[in-house]
PDB file of C-alpha atoms in Angstrom:
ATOM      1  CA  UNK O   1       2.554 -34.518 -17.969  1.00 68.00           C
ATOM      2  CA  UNK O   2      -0.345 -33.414 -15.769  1.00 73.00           C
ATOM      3  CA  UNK O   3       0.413 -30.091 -15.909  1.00 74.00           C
ATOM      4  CA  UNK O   4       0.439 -29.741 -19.554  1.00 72.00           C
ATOM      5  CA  UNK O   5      -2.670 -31.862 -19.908  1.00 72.00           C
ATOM      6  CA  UNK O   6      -4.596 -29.708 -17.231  1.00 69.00           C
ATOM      7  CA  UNK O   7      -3.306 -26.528 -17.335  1.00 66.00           C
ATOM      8  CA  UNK O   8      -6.701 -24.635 -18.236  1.00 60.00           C
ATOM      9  CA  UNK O   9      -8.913 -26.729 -16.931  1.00 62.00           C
ATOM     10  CA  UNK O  10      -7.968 -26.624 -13.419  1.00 67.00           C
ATOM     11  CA  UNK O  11      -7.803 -23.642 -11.215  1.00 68.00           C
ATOM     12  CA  UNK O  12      -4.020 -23.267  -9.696  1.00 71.00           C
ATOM     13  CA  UNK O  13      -5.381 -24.154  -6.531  1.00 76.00           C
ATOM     14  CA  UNK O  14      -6.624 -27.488  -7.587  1.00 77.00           C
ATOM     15  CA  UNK O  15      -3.063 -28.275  -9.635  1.00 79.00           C
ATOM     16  CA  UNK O  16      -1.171 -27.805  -6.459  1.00 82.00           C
ATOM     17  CA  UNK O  17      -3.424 -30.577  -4.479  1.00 84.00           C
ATOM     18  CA  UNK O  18      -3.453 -33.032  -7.421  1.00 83.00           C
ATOM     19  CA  UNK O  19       0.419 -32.488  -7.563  1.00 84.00           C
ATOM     20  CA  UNK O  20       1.451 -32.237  -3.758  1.00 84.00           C
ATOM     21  CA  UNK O  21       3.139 -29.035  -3.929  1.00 86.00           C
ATOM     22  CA  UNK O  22       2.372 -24.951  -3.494  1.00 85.00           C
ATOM     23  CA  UNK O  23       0.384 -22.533  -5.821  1.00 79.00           C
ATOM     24  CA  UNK O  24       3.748 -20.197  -6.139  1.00 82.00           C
ATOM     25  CA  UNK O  25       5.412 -23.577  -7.362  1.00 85.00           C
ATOM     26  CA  UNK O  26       2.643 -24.388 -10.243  1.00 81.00           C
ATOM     27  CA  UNK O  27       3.171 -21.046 -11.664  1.00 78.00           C
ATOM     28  CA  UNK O  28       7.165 -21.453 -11.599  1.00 83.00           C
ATOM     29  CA  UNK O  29       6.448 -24.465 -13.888  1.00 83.00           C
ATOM     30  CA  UNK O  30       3.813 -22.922 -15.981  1.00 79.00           C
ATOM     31  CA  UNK O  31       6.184 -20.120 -16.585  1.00 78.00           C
ATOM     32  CA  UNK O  32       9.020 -22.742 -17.402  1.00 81.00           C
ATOM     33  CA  UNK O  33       6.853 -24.788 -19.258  1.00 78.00           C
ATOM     34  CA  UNK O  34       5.794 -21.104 -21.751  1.00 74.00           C
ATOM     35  CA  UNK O  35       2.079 -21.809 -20.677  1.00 69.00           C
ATOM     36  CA  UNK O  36       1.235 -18.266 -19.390  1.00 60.00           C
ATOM     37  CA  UNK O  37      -1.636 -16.667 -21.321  1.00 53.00           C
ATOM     38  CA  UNK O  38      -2.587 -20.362 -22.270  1.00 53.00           C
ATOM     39  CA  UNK O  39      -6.826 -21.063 -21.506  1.00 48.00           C
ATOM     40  CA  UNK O  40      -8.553 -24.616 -22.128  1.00 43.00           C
ATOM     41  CA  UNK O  41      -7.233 -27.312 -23.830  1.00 40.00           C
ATOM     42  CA  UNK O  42      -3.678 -24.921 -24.271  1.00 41.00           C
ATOM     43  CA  UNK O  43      -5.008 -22.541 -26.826  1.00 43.00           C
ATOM     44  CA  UNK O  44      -4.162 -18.687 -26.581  1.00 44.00           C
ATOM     45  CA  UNK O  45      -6.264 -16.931 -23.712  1.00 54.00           C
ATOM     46  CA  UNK O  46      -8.348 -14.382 -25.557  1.00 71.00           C
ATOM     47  CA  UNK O  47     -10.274 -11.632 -24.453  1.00 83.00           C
ATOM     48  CA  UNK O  48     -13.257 -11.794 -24.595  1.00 84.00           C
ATOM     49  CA  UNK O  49     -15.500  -7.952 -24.229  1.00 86.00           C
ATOM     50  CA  UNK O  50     -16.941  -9.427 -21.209  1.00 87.00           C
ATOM     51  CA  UNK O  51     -13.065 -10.255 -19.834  1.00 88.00           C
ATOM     52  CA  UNK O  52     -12.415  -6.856 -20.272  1.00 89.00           C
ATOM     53  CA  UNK O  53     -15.128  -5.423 -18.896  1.00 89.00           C
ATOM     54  CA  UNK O  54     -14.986  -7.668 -15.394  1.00 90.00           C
ATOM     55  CA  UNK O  55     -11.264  -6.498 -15.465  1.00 87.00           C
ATOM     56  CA  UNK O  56     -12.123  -3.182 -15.842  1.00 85.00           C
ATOM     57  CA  UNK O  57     -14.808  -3.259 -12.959  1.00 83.00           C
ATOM     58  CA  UNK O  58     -12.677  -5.092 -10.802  1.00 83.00           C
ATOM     59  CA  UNK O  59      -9.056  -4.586 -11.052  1.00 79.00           C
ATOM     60  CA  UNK O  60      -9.181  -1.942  -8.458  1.00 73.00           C
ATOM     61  CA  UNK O  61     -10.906  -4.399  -5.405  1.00 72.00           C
ATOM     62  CA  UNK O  62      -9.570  -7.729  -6.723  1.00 78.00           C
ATOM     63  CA  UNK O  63      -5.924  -9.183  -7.224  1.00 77.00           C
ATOM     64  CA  UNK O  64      -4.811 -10.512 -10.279  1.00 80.00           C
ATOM     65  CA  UNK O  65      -4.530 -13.960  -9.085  1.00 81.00           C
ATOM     66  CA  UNK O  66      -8.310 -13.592  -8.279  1.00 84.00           C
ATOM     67  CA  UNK O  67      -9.193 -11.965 -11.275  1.00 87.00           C
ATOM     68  CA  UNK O  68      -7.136 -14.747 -13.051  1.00 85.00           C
ATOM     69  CA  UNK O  69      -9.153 -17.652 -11.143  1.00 83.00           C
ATOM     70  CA  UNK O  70     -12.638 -16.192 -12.373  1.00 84.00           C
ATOM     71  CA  UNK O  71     -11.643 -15.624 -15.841  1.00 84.00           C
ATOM     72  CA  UNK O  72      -9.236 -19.014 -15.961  1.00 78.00           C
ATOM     73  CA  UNK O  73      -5.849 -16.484 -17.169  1.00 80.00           C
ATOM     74  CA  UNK O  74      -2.540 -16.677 -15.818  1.00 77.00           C
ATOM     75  CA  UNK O  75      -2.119 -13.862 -12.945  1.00 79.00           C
ATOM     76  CA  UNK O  76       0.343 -12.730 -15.099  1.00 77.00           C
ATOM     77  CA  UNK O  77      -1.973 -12.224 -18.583  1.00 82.00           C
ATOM     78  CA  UNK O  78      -4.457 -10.126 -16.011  1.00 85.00           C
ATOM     79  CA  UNK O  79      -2.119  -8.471 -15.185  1.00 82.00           C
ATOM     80  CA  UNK O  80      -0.502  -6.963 -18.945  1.00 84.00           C
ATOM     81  CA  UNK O  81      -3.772  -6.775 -20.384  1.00 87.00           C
ATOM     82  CA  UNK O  82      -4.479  -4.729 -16.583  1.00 85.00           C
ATOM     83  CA  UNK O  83      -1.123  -1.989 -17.748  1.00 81.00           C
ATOM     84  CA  UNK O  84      -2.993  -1.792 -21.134  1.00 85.00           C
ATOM     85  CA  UNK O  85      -6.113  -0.620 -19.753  1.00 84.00           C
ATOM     86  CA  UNK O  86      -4.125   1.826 -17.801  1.00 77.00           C
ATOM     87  CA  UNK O  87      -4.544   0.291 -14.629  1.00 77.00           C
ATOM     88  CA  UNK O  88      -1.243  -0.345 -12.146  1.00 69.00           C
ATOM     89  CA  UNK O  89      -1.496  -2.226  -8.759  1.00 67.00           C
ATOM     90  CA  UNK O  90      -0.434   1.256  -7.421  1.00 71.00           C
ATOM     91  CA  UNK O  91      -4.221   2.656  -8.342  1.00 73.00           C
ATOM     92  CA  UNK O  92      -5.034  -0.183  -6.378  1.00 72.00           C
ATOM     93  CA  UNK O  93      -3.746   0.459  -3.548  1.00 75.00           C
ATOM     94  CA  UNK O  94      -4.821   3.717  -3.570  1.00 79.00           C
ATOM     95  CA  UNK O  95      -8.119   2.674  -3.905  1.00 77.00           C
ATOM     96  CA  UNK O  96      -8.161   0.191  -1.479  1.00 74.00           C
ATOM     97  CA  UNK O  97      -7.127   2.826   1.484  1.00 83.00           C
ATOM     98  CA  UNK O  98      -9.642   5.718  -0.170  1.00 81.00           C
ATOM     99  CA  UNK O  99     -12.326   3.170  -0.265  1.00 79.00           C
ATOM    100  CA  UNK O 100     -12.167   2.390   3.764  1.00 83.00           C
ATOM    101  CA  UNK O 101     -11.784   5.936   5.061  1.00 87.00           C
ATOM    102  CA  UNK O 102     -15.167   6.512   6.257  1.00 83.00           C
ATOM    103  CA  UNK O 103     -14.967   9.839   7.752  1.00 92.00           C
ATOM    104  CA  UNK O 104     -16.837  13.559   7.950  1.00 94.00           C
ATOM    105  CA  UNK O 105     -15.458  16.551   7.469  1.00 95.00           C
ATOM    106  CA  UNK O 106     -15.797  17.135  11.286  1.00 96.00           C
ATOM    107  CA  UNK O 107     -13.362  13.980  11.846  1.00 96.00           C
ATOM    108  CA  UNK O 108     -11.074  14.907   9.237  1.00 96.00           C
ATOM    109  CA  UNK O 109     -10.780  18.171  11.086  1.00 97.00           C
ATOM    110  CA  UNK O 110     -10.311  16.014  14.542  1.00 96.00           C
ATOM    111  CA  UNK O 111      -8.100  13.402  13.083  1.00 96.00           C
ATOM    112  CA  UNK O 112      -6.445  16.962  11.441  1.00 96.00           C
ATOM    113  CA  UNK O 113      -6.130  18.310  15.008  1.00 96.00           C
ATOM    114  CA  UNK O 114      -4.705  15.008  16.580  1.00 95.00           C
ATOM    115  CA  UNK O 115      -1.803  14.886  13.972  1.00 95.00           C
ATOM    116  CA  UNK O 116      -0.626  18.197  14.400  1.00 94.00           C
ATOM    117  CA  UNK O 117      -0.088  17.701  18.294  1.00 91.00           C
ATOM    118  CA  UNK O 118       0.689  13.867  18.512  1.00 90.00           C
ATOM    119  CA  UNK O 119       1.288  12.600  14.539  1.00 93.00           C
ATOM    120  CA  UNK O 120       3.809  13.370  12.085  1.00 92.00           C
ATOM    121  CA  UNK O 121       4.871  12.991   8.492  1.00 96.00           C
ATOM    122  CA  UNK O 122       8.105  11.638   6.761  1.00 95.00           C
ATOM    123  CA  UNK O 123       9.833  10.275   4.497  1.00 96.00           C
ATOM    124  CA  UNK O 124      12.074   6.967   5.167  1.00 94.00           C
ATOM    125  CA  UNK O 125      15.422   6.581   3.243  1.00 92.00           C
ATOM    126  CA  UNK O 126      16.766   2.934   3.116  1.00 88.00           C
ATOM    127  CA  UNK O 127      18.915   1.097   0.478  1.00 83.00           C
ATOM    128  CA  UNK O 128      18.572  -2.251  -1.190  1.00 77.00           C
ATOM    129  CA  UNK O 129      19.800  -4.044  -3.980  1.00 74.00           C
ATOM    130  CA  UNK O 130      18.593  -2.110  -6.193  1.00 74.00           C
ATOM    131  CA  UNK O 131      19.646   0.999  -4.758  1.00 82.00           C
ATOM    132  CA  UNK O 132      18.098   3.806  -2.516  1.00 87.00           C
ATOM    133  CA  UNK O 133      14.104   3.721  -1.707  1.00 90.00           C
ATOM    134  CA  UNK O 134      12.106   6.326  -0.477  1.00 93.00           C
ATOM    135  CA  UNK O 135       9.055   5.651   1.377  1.00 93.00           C
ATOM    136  CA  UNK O 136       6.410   8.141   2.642  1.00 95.00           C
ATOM    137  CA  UNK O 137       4.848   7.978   6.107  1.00 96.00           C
ATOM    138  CA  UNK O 138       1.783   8.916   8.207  1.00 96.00           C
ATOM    139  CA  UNK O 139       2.042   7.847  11.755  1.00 95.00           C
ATOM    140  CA  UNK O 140       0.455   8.971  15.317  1.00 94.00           C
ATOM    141  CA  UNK O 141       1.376   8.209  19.094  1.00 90.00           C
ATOM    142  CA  UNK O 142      -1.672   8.626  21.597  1.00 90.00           C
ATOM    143  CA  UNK O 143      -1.957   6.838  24.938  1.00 88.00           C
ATOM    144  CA  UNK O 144      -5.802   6.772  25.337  1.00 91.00           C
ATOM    145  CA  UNK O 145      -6.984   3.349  24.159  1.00 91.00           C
ATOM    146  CA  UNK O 146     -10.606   4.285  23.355  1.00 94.00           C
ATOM    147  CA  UNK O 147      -8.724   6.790  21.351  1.00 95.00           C
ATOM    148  CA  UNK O 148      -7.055   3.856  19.453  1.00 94.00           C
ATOM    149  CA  UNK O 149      -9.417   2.128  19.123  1.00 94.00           C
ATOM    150  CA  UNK O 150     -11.053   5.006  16.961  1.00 95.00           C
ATOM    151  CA  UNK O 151      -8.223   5.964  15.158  1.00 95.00           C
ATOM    152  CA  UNK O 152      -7.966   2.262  14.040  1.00 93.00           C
ATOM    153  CA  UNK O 153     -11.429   2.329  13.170  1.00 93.00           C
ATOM    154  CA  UNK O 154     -11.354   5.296  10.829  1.00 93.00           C
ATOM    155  CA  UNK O 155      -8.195   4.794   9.121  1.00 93.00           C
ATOM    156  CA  UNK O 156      -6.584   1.465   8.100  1.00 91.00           C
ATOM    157  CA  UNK O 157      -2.916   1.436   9.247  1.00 93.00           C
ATOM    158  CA  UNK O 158      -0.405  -0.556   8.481  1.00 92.00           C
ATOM    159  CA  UNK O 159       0.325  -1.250  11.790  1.00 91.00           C
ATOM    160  CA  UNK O 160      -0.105  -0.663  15.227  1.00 91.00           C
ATOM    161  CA  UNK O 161       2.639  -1.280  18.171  1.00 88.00           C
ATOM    162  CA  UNK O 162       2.195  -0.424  22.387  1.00 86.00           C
ATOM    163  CA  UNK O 163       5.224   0.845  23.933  1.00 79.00           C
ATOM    164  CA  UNK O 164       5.868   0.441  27.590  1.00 78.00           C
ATOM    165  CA  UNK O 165       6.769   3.876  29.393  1.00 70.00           C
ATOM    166  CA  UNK O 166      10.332   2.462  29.563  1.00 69.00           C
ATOM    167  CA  UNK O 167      10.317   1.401  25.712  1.00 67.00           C
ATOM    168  CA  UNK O 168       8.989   5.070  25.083  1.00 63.00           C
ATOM    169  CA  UNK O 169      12.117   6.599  27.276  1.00 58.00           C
ATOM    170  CA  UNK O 170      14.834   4.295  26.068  1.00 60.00           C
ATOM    171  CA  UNK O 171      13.667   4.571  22.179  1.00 59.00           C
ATOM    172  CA  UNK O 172      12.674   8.000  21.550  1.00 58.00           C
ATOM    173  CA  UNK O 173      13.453   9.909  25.089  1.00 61.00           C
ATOM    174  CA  UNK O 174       9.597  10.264  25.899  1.00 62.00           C
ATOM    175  CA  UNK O 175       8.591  10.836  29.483  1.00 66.00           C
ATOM    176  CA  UNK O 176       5.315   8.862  30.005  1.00 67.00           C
ATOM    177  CA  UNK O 177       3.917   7.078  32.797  1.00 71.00           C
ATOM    178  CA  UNK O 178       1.086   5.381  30.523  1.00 79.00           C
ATOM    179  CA  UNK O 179       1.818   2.878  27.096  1.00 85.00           C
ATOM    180  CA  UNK O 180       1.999   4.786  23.657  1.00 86.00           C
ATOM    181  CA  UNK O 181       0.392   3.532  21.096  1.00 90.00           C
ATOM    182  CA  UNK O 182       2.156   3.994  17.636  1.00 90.00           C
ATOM    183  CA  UNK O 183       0.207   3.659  14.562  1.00 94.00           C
ATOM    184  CA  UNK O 184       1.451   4.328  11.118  1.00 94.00           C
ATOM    185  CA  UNK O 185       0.808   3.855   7.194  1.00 94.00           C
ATOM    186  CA  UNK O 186       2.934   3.858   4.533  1.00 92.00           C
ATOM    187  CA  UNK O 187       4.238   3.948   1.133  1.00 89.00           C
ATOM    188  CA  UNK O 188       1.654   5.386  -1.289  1.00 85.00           C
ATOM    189  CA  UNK O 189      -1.344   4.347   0.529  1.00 88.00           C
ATOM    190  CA  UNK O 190      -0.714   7.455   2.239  1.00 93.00           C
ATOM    191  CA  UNK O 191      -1.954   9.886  -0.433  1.00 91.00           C
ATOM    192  CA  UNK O 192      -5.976   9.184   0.271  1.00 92.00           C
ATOM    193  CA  UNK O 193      -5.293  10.202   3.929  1.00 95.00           C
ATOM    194  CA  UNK O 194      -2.952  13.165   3.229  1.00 95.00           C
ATOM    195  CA  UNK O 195      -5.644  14.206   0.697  1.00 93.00           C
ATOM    196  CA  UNK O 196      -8.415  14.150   3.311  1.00 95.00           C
ATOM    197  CA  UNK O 197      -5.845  16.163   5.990  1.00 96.00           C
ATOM    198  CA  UNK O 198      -4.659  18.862   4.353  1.00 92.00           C
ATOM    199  CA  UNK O 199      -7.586  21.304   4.527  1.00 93.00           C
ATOM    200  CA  UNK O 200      -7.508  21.182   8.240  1.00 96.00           C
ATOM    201  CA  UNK O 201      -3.857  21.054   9.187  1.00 96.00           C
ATOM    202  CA  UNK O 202      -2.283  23.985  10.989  1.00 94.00           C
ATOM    203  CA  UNK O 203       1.440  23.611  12.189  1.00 92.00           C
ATOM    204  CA  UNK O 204       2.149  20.682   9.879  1.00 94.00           C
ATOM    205  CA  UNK O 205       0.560  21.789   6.617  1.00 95.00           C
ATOM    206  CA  UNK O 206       3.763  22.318   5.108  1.00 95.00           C
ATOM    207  CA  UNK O 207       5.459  18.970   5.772  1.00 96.00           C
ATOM    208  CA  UNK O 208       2.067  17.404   4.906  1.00 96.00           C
ATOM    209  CA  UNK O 209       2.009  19.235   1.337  1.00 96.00           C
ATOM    210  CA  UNK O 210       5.268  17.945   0.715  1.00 96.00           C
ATOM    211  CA  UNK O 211       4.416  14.386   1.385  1.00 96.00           C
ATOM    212  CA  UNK O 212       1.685  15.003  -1.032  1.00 94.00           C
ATOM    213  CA  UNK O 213       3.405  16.103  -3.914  1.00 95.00           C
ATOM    214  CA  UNK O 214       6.042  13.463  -3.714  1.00 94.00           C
ATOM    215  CA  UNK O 215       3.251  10.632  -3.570  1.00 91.00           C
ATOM    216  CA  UNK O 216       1.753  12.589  -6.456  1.00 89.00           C
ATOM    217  CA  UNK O 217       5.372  12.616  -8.474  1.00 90.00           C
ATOM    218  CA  UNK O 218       5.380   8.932  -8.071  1.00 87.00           C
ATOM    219  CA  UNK O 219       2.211   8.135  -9.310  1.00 82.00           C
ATOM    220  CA  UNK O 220       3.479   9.786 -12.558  1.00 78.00           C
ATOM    221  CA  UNK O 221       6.586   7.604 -13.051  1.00 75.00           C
ATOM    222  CA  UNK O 222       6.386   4.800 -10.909  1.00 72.00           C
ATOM    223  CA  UNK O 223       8.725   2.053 -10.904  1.00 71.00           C
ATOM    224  CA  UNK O 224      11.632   4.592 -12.332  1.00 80.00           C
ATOM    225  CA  UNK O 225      14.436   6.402 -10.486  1.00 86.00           C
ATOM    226  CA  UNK O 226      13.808   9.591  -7.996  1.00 90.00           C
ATOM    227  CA  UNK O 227      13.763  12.571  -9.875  1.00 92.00           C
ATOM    228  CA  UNK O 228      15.824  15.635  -8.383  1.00 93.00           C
ATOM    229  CA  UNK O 229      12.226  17.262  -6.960  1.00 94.00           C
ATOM    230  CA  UNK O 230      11.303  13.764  -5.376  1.00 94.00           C
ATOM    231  CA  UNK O 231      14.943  13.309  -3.585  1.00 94.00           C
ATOM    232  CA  UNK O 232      15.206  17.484  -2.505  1.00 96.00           C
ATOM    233  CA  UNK O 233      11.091  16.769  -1.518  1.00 96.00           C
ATOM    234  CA  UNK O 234      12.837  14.205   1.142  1.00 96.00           C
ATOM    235  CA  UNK O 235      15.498  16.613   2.017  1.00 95.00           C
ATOM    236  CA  UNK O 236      13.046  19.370   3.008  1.00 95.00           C
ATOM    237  CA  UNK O 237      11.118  17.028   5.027  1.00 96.00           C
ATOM    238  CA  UNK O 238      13.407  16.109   7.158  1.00 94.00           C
ATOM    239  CA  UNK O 239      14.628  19.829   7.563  1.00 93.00           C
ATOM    240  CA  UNK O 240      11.340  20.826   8.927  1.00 92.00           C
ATOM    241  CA  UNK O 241      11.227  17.683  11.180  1.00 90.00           C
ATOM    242  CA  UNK O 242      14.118  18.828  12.848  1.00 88.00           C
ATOM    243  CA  UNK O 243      12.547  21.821  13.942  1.00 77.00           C
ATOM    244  CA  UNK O 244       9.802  19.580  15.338  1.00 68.00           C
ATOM    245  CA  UNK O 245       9.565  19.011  18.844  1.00 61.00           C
ATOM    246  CA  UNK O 246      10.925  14.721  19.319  1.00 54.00           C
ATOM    247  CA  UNK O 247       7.261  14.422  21.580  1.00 49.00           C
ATOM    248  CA  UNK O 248       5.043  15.421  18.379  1.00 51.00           C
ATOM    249  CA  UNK O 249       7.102  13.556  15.754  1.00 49.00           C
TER     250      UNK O 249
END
């Protein structure tokens, strides 16, 4: 079929138009059709030095399926031949938040200052399928907008939400007669930031350590079941929140 007689020739993109359907589709069938790691004409993708090298150069700014589209490799092949250079999409992400904090030590030290009054640091439990998760946080609540709209130019959150004075009140018990901005990062993107913090924090230096070292833990084993540090690391966290004032959460 076309597929088979393609595959290699044509970038995924380029499949999915001459076939009518989605990119995520074209690599379900090239995985049931045992094409992965497959290059032109459906010979073994081999690596070349100059594969590895661009992999190596790259792996930390580009994704896999990019990678794969310059080198013509299954996502998949960039990405196994990525774990045997030591590389894990984790590094990546790190990388990706160190590379756009862009500040001085004098912001650090202000962005330091702002945290301790108005930010705070936890750790989220939930549970899924595959059992409990444990997800690290960095998050801040300011009302100014110009200073929003430098916070959100120095650091790049995952997200930022306006709350209504009445929102603020009815969620969290907040008086406020102005919107609240919340912004907040998370999962191990937040090591880069807690990193930068730490030197300047005052009254949440502790909590902000202990973030640290259970980003840190993970790096080490990711992908495998809490360790009894990581899951006591949450416990203490959300000890010393308690003793937190609800405003500076």
């Amino acid at each position: 079929n076309l597929l088979r007689r393609e595959y290699g020739e044509l970038t995924a993109t380029q499949l999915a138009n001459r076939l009518e359907t989605t990119i995520p589709a074209i690599w379900a069938r090239v995985k049931r059709l045992g094409l992965q790691g497959q290059g032109r004409s459906g010979r073994p993708s081999q690596w070349s030095p100059a594969d590895v090298d661009f992999t190596t150069q790259n792996y930390l700014t580009m994704t896999p399926r990019e990678i794969a589209h310059r080198l013509n490799k299954h996502p998949q092949t960039v990405m196994k031949k990525a774990r045997e250079l030591g590389f894990s999409r984790l590094d990546a992400r790190i990388h990706s938040v160190s590379a756009q904090l862009k500040l001085s030590k004098e912001e650090w030290a202000y962005l330091a200052g702002l945290i301790d009054g108005e930010g705070h640091f936890t750790i989220l439990r939930s549970t899924r399928k595959k059992g409990m998760v444990l997800v690290p946080v960095v998050g801040i609540a300011n009302s100014s907008p110009e200073m929003v709209k430098w916070l959100s130019r120095k650091v790049p959150w995952d997200a930022i939400a306006w709350e209504s004075p009445l929102e603020a009140w009815a969620i969290r018990k907040i008086p406020t007669r102005r919107p609240v901005a919340r912004l907040w990062i998370r999962g191990s993107k937040v090591m880069p930031i807690l990193k930068g913090l730490k030197p300047y924090l005052t009254a949440k230096r502790t909590v902000a350590g202990l973030l640290l070292e259970f980003c840190e833990s993970r790096t080490t084993h990711w992908g495998k079941a809490y360790s009894e540090r990581e899951i006591h690391i949450e416990r203490e966290v959300k000890e010393l929140n308690s003793h937190i004032p609800k405003s500076q959460r």
